Amino acid sequence: MDAGSTQFVQQLHNLQKKISCDDPVNIQFTSGTTGYPKGATLSHHNIVNNATMLGHRIGYDWKKGQRVAIPVPLYHCMGSVLGSLVMALYGPTAVFPSPTFDARALLQAISQERCTSMYGTPTMFIDLLGQPDYASLSSHLTHGVIAGSIAPPEIVKKLATETAMRNITIGYGTTENSPVTFAGFAYDEIFRKCDTVGCVMPHTEAKIVDTNTGCIVPLNTPGELQIRGYCVMLGYWADEEKTRETITPEKWYKTGDLATMDEYGYCRIVGRCKDMIIRGGENIYPAEIEQFLHTLPKVMEAQVIGVKDERMGEEICAAIRVRPNEECSAEEIKEHCKGKISHFKIPRYIVFVNDYPLTISGKVQKFKLKEILEKQLKL
């Protein structure tokens, strides 16, 4: 509150004379879901514009009196840009439930502070839905923003149809893109695109290319998603080699994510290039199997990875969290899969777990999960 005095305002004006909008403002370390974090260097131009356009797409420019629960960490791009900066630009009230993520503390904060909106990763929403008194304590929660990792369509449908959260925004982006490049309403009344991340943000270009040839692929064909525009970072801090590997001479940023785009411009993320499973020469996208497993009544959450196999190169392993008070067997899961997904996509290994290794921002660290499961399966 003291920083609002005339003295500090003058100090701010003096600083503004020395700073360019293109100067670095934040070295934002990636969360390390597939390896070691890298320091994405973001400018004022990057994050202020991204926050402005995201707040507009969510509707904060006309929705008044919003109270937003923000359980994600503030040093993460989702918390700092979607959280703090959007709040400063548009004026909603920010509610921080607990120092680190705690589903119970989150639900209590939503109830006590009468939150109308919430940000979170899919895992955070799944854990929130798992609270026994969720319905009675969250009646004011009508809007959700899901980002950080692929949102299972079944979870999105459940939120949109079985809770008061009728208005859901799916966001997609990377720390290197300040962070949001795609966003849209998850339950579109026209196209029903609840399995997509919506359309590209303003002033941003997107293309999907063949990872071998670099050529743009046809509609609805998987390839690597690349982004160009104001949002692309300045580079990785003190790592010119990694920067050149990631940003092309034409300024396209290689996301490392596999995606498709349809004729309406809706983008669907099908997995990470590094996560793609190659089983006996077949390319298998984990996200497709995860989405199917989420349709099974007893499955609370599913993560699919490739584990090493001498004969096939890789085999499919599903790590599954079962709903509370439910019992399930591997044979039951496989039986559900038969005739509904291709036989070679049915997981060979099914492991039931209580939780997953997570980054502090709530994303599943699949490279750690792979290590844990290969050791557990003695592969």
XYZ file of C-alpha atoms in Angstrom:
379
model
C 0.000 0.000 0.000
C 2.940 2.332 0.740
C 4.119 1.919 -2.859
C 1.123 3.975 -3.993
C 2.587 7.214 -2.594
C 3.705 10.127 -4.761
C 7.372 9.328 -4.025
C 7.115 5.828 -5.490
C 5.072 6.967 -8.473
C 7.883 9.391 -9.345
C 10.393 6.559 -8.936
C 8.335 4.494 -11.367
C 8.273 7.336 -13.920
C 12.056 7.683 -13.671
C 12.498 3.966 -14.316
C 10.180 4.094 -17.329
C 12.556 6.532 -19.025
C 15.384 3.982 -18.828
C 13.487 0.836 -19.847
C 12.445 -0.287 -23.325
C 9.426 -2.519 -23.868
C 11.799 -4.969 -25.569
C 14.076 -5.295 -22.522
C 13.965 -8.544 -20.522
C 11.618 -8.391 -17.548
C 11.494 -12.030 -16.481
C 13.724 -15.086 -16.797
C 10.957 -17.664 -16.551
C 12.234 -21.180 -15.946
C 10.265 -23.903 -17.706
C 8.713 -26.438 -15.369
C 10.795 -29.373 -16.550
C 8.111 -31.939 -17.461
C 10.430 -33.705 -19.932
C 13.877 -32.799 -18.590
C 15.857 -30.041 -16.943
C 14.355 -26.520 -16.807
C 15.633 -23.802 -19.156
C 15.529 -20.049 -18.583
C 13.071 -18.542 -21.075
C 13.797 -14.808 -21.200
C 10.618 -12.749 -21.641
C 10.260 -9.047 -22.431
C 7.731 -6.464 -21.237
C 6.327 -6.559 -24.795
C 5.845 -10.334 -24.540
C 3.931 -10.603 -21.298
C 1.966 -7.333 -21.170
C 0.452 -7.985 -24.604
C -0.245 -11.633 -23.813
C -2.017 -10.736 -20.560
C -4.025 -8.010 -22.336
C -5.277 -10.307 -25.088
C -5.928 -13.257 -22.800
C -8.002 -11.151 -20.394
C -10.001 -9.909 -23.373
C -10.600 -13.444 -24.675
C -11.713 -14.673 -21.239
C -14.047 -11.678 -21.001
C -12.602 -9.697 -18.090
C -13.041 -6.495 -20.100
C -16.828 -6.779 -19.653
C -17.344 -9.261 -16.778
C -17.405 -7.222 -13.578
C -16.971 -8.347 -9.986
C -14.973 -11.487 -10.813
C -13.176 -13.254 -7.953
C -10.527 -15.684 -9.184
C -9.013 -18.589 -7.211
C -5.357 -18.959 -8.242
C -3.808 -22.159 -6.809
C -0.891 -22.169 -9.293
C 2.494 -20.744 -8.169
C 3.170 -17.106 -8.942
C 6.676 -17.707 -10.259
C 5.177 -19.919 -12.974
C 3.987 -18.269 -16.202
C 0.378 -19.236 -15.562
C 0.397 -17.599 -12.145
C 2.452 -14.544 -13.023
C 0.882 -13.607 -16.391
C -2.622 -15.162 -16.326
C -2.796 -14.486 -12.611
C -1.043 -11.365 -11.355
C -0.730 -9.374 -14.585
C -4.259 -10.048 -15.879
C -5.605 -9.062 -12.450
C -3.629 -5.793 -12.555
C -4.835 -4.977 -16.079
C -8.533 -5.814 -15.707
C -9.195 -5.579 -11.968
C -10.690 -8.937 -10.856
C -9.971 -9.947 -7.263
C -7.183 -12.535 -6.925
C -7.610 -15.203 -4.224
C -4.563 -17.284 -3.251
C -5.783 -20.381 -1.363
C -2.514 -21.755 0.120
C 1.299 -21.487 -0.173
C 1.406 -24.717 -2.215
C -1.394 -26.599 -3.947
C -3.870 -28.176 -1.531
C -7.234 -29.281 -2.952
C -8.963 -28.944 0.412
C -7.634 -25.431 1.023
C -8.622 -24.512 -2.542
C -12.229 -25.635 -2.048
C -12.478 -23.824 1.284
C -11.125 -20.615 -0.285
C -13.606 -20.897 -3.177
C -16.446 -21.227 -0.658
C -15.334 -18.585 1.862
C -14.284 -15.987 -0.722
C -17.217 -16.748 -3.049
C -14.913 -17.237 -6.032
C -16.554 -17.077 -9.443
C -13.569 -18.364 -11.416
C -10.553 -20.646 -10.992
C -7.274 -21.244 -12.807
C -5.578 -24.635 -12.719
C -4.020 -27.616 -14.435
C -6.225 -30.633 -15.275
C -4.860 -32.472 -12.228
C -5.935 -29.603 -9.951
C -9.484 -29.694 -11.344
C -9.584 -33.494 -11.002
C -8.471 -33.264 -7.358
C -11.040 -30.529 -6.720
C -13.832 -32.683 -8.173
C -12.631 -35.507 -5.906
C -13.578 -33.534 -2.774
C -16.774 -35.102 -1.318
C -18.480 -31.748 -0.641
C -17.389 -30.078 -3.874
C -20.941 -29.399 -5.121
C -22.158 -27.727 -1.921
C -19.089 -25.487 -1.497
C -18.563 -24.340 -5.078
C -21.943 -23.024 -6.201
C -20.490 -19.575 -7.034
C -17.756 -21.099 -9.245
C -19.110 -20.625 -12.776
C -15.919 -20.187 -14.835
C -12.705 -22.205 -15.089
C -9.462 -21.722 -16.998
C -7.694 -25.040 -17.647
C -4.116 -24.936 -18.925
C -0.645 -26.311 -18.272
C -1.192 -29.746 -19.839
C -3.704 -31.581 -22.039
C -7.217 -31.415 -20.579
C -9.029 -34.791 -20.916
C -12.325 -34.161 -22.777
C -14.264 -36.336 -20.338
C -13.145 -34.158 -17.428
C -14.094 -31.014 -19.364
C -17.534 -32.464 -20.175
C -18.041 -33.419 -16.535
C -17.199 -29.888 -15.396
C -19.420 -28.327 -18.070
C -22.449 -30.543 -17.547
C -22.392 -31.705 -13.911
C -21.201 -28.595 -12.052
C -22.014 -24.889 -11.940
C -18.876 -24.300 -14.035
C -20.655 -23.895 -17.370
C -18.115 -21.453 -18.787
C -14.734 -23.141 -19.323
C -11.746 -21.742 -21.161
C -9.042 -24.110 -22.367
C -5.678 -22.428 -22.766
C -2.601 -23.712 -24.529
C 0.868 -22.274 -24.637
C 4.418 -22.599 -23.433
C 6.586 -20.581 -21.103
C 8.596 -19.588 -24.179
C 5.425 -18.034 -25.655
C 4.627 -15.763 -22.712
C 2.635 -18.178 -22.300
C -0.751 -18.461 -24.126
C -1.018 -18.935 -27.901
C -4.376 -20.745 -28.199
C -7.509 -20.285 -26.106
C -11.187 -21.015 -26.544
C -14.361 -22.035 -24.809
C -14.171 -25.734 -24.126
C -17.821 -26.550 -24.753
C -18.537 -24.650 -27.947
C -22.276 -24.748 -28.715
C -21.655 -24.713 -32.472
C -18.834 -27.180 -33.022
C -18.688 -29.008 -29.660
C -14.896 -28.806 -29.709
C -14.336 -29.806 -26.075
C -11.238 -31.786 -27.114
C -9.425 -28.778 -28.601
C -7.554 -25.758 -27.252
C -9.589 -23.340 -29.351
C -8.218 -20.939 -31.958
C -4.960 -19.040 -32.182
C -4.658 -15.778 -30.233
C -4.600 -12.396 -32.045
C -1.340 -11.233 -33.640
C 0.023 -14.785 -33.500
C 0.814 -17.192 -36.341
C 0.663 -20.963 -36.035
C 1.554 -23.788 -38.382
C 1.832 -27.565 -38.099
C 4.755 -29.185 -39.888
C 6.101 -32.634 -40.657
C 8.938 -33.223 -38.203
C 11.074 -34.866 -40.910
C 10.558 -32.551 -43.893
C 9.547 -29.277 -42.225
C 6.632 -28.958 -44.687
C 3.153 -27.902 -43.539
C 0.912 -30.972 -43.146
C -2.693 -31.294 -44.431
C -5.668 -30.459 -42.194
C -6.348 -32.925 -39.360
C -2.885 -34.466 -39.743
C -0.503 -34.632 -36.754
C 2.719 -32.677 -36.849
C 4.820 -30.356 -34.731
C 3.111 -27.102 -33.760
C 5.207 -23.995 -34.415
C 4.425 -20.430 -33.314
C 5.527 -17.005 -34.550
C 4.648 -13.546 -33.284
C 5.041 -10.949 -30.541
C 4.780 -13.651 -27.857
C 7.949 -15.599 -28.737
C 10.631 -15.197 -26.058
C 13.886 -13.298 -26.577
C 15.755 -16.589 -26.140
C 17.095 -18.944 -23.476
C 19.185 -17.092 -20.939
C 22.921 -17.575 -21.592
C 22.268 -20.487 -23.982
C 22.565 -19.397 -27.613
C 22.897 -22.969 -28.871
C 19.598 -24.095 -27.333
C 17.951 -20.894 -28.588
C 19.061 -21.636 -32.180
C 17.724 -25.190 -31.858
C 14.325 -23.900 -30.745
C 13.772 -20.712 -32.793
C 14.303 -20.898 -36.564
C 15.973 -18.106 -38.599
C 12.443 -17.164 -39.739
C 11.492 -16.651 -36.044
C 9.262 -19.731 -35.748
C 9.314 -21.239 -32.261
C 9.303 -25.055 -32.221
C 6.941 -26.057 -29.426
C 7.866 -29.745 -29.401
C 4.129 -30.500 -29.198
C 2.271 -32.705 -31.664
C -0.987 -31.163 -32.843
C -3.654 -31.169 -35.550
C -5.722 -28.298 -36.914
C -9.153 -28.600 -38.500
C -10.911 -26.577 -41.199
C -12.369 -24.172 -38.609
C -8.960 -23.306 -37.154
C -9.457 -25.346 -33.983
C -6.217 -26.859 -32.706
C -5.990 -30.201 -30.923
C -2.873 -31.187 -28.966
C -2.173 -34.906 -29.332
C 1.037 -35.148 -27.300
C 4.688 -34.227 -27.014
C 7.134 -35.168 -29.761
C 9.344 -36.707 -27.068
C 6.384 -38.558 -25.523
C 5.279 -40.217 -28.771
C 5.530 -43.991 -28.424
C 7.008 -45.933 -31.335
C 5.894 -49.526 -30.876
C 7.138 -51.912 -33.552
C 7.200 -49.054 -36.068
C 3.720 -47.737 -35.181
C 3.479 -44.115 -34.005
C 1.193 -43.987 -30.965
C 0.033 -40.750 -29.332
C -0.409 -41.112 -25.544
C -3.047 -38.363 -25.372
C -5.434 -40.407 -27.526
C -5.247 -43.386 -25.159
C -5.459 -41.151 -22.081
C -8.626 -39.555 -23.419
C -10.214 -42.968 -23.934
C -9.213 -44.208 -20.464
C -10.871 -41.157 -18.907
C -14.210 -42.379 -20.302
C -14.079 -45.460 -18.044
C -16.313 -44.970 -14.965
C -13.751 -46.105 -12.378
C -10.814 -44.113 -13.783
C -10.121 -40.809 -12.033
C -6.944 -39.947 -13.974
C -4.710 -41.729 -16.475
C -1.200 -41.081 -17.763
C 0.221 -43.119 -20.652
C 3.937 -43.489 -21.353
C 6.239 -45.671 -23.407
C 8.482 -48.094 -21.528
C 11.410 -49.973 -23.033
C 10.889 -53.371 -24.640
C 13.541 -55.562 -26.300
C 11.276 -56.878 -29.053
C 8.999 -53.900 -29.881
C 11.346 -51.086 -28.938
C 8.667 -49.584 -26.691
C 5.500 -50.855 -25.054
C 2.534 -48.905 -23.742
C 2.147 -48.474 -19.999
C -0.847 -46.798 -18.350
C -0.525 -45.390 -14.825
C -4.057 -45.059 -13.461
C -5.572 -43.341 -10.443
C -8.860 -45.035 -9.520
C -11.805 -43.081 -8.121
C -12.206 -43.131 -4.312
C -13.875 -46.253 -2.896
C -13.605 -48.058 -6.247
C -11.714 -51.249 -7.046
C -10.388 -52.090 -10.479
C -8.105 -54.650 -12.111
C -5.790 -54.508 -15.102
C -7.894 -57.155 -16.830
C -11.014 -55.021 -16.382
C -9.286 -52.030 -18.010
C -8.061 -54.111 -20.951
C -11.491 -55.648 -21.450
C -12.998 -52.149 -21.676
C -10.449 -51.279 -24.366
C -11.156 -54.259 -26.637
C -13.070 -53.279 -29.756
C -13.071 -49.598 -28.807
C -9.481 -48.632 -29.592
C -7.009 -50.291 -31.954
C -5.567 -53.496 -30.521
C -1.988 -52.196 -30.706
C -2.989 -49.156 -28.598
C -4.245 -51.254 -25.675
C -1.689 -50.834 -22.861
C 0.425 -53.900 -22.247
C 1.177 -52.740 -18.723
C -1.394 -51.209 -16.374
C -0.165 -49.912 -13.041
C -2.426 -48.426 -10.376
C -0.962 -45.452 -8.520
C -2.018 -43.047 -5.790
C -0.302 -40.025 -7.343
C 2.158 -38.896 -10.020
C 5.464 -37.050 -9.840
C 4.477 -33.410 -10.392
C 6.217 -30.136 -11.014
C 5.447 -27.434 -8.453
C 2.976 -26.013 -10.989
C 0.972 -29.261 -11.043
C 2.132 -30.820 -14.324
C 2.937 -34.527 -14.529
C 6.663 -35.198 -15.027
C 6.454 -38.059 -17.487
C 10.200 -38.617 -17.667
C 10.222 -39.278 -13.910
C 7.090 -41.416 -14.156
C 8.825 -43.486 -16.854
C 11.831 -44.074 -14.589
C 9.607 -45.087 -11.664
C 7.474 -47.504 -13.704
C 10.382 -49.146 -15.552
C 12.020 -49.803 -12.196
C 8.758 -51.100 -10.730
C 8.147 -53.348 -13.748
C 11.834 -54.461 -13.708
C 12.379 -53.554 -17.372
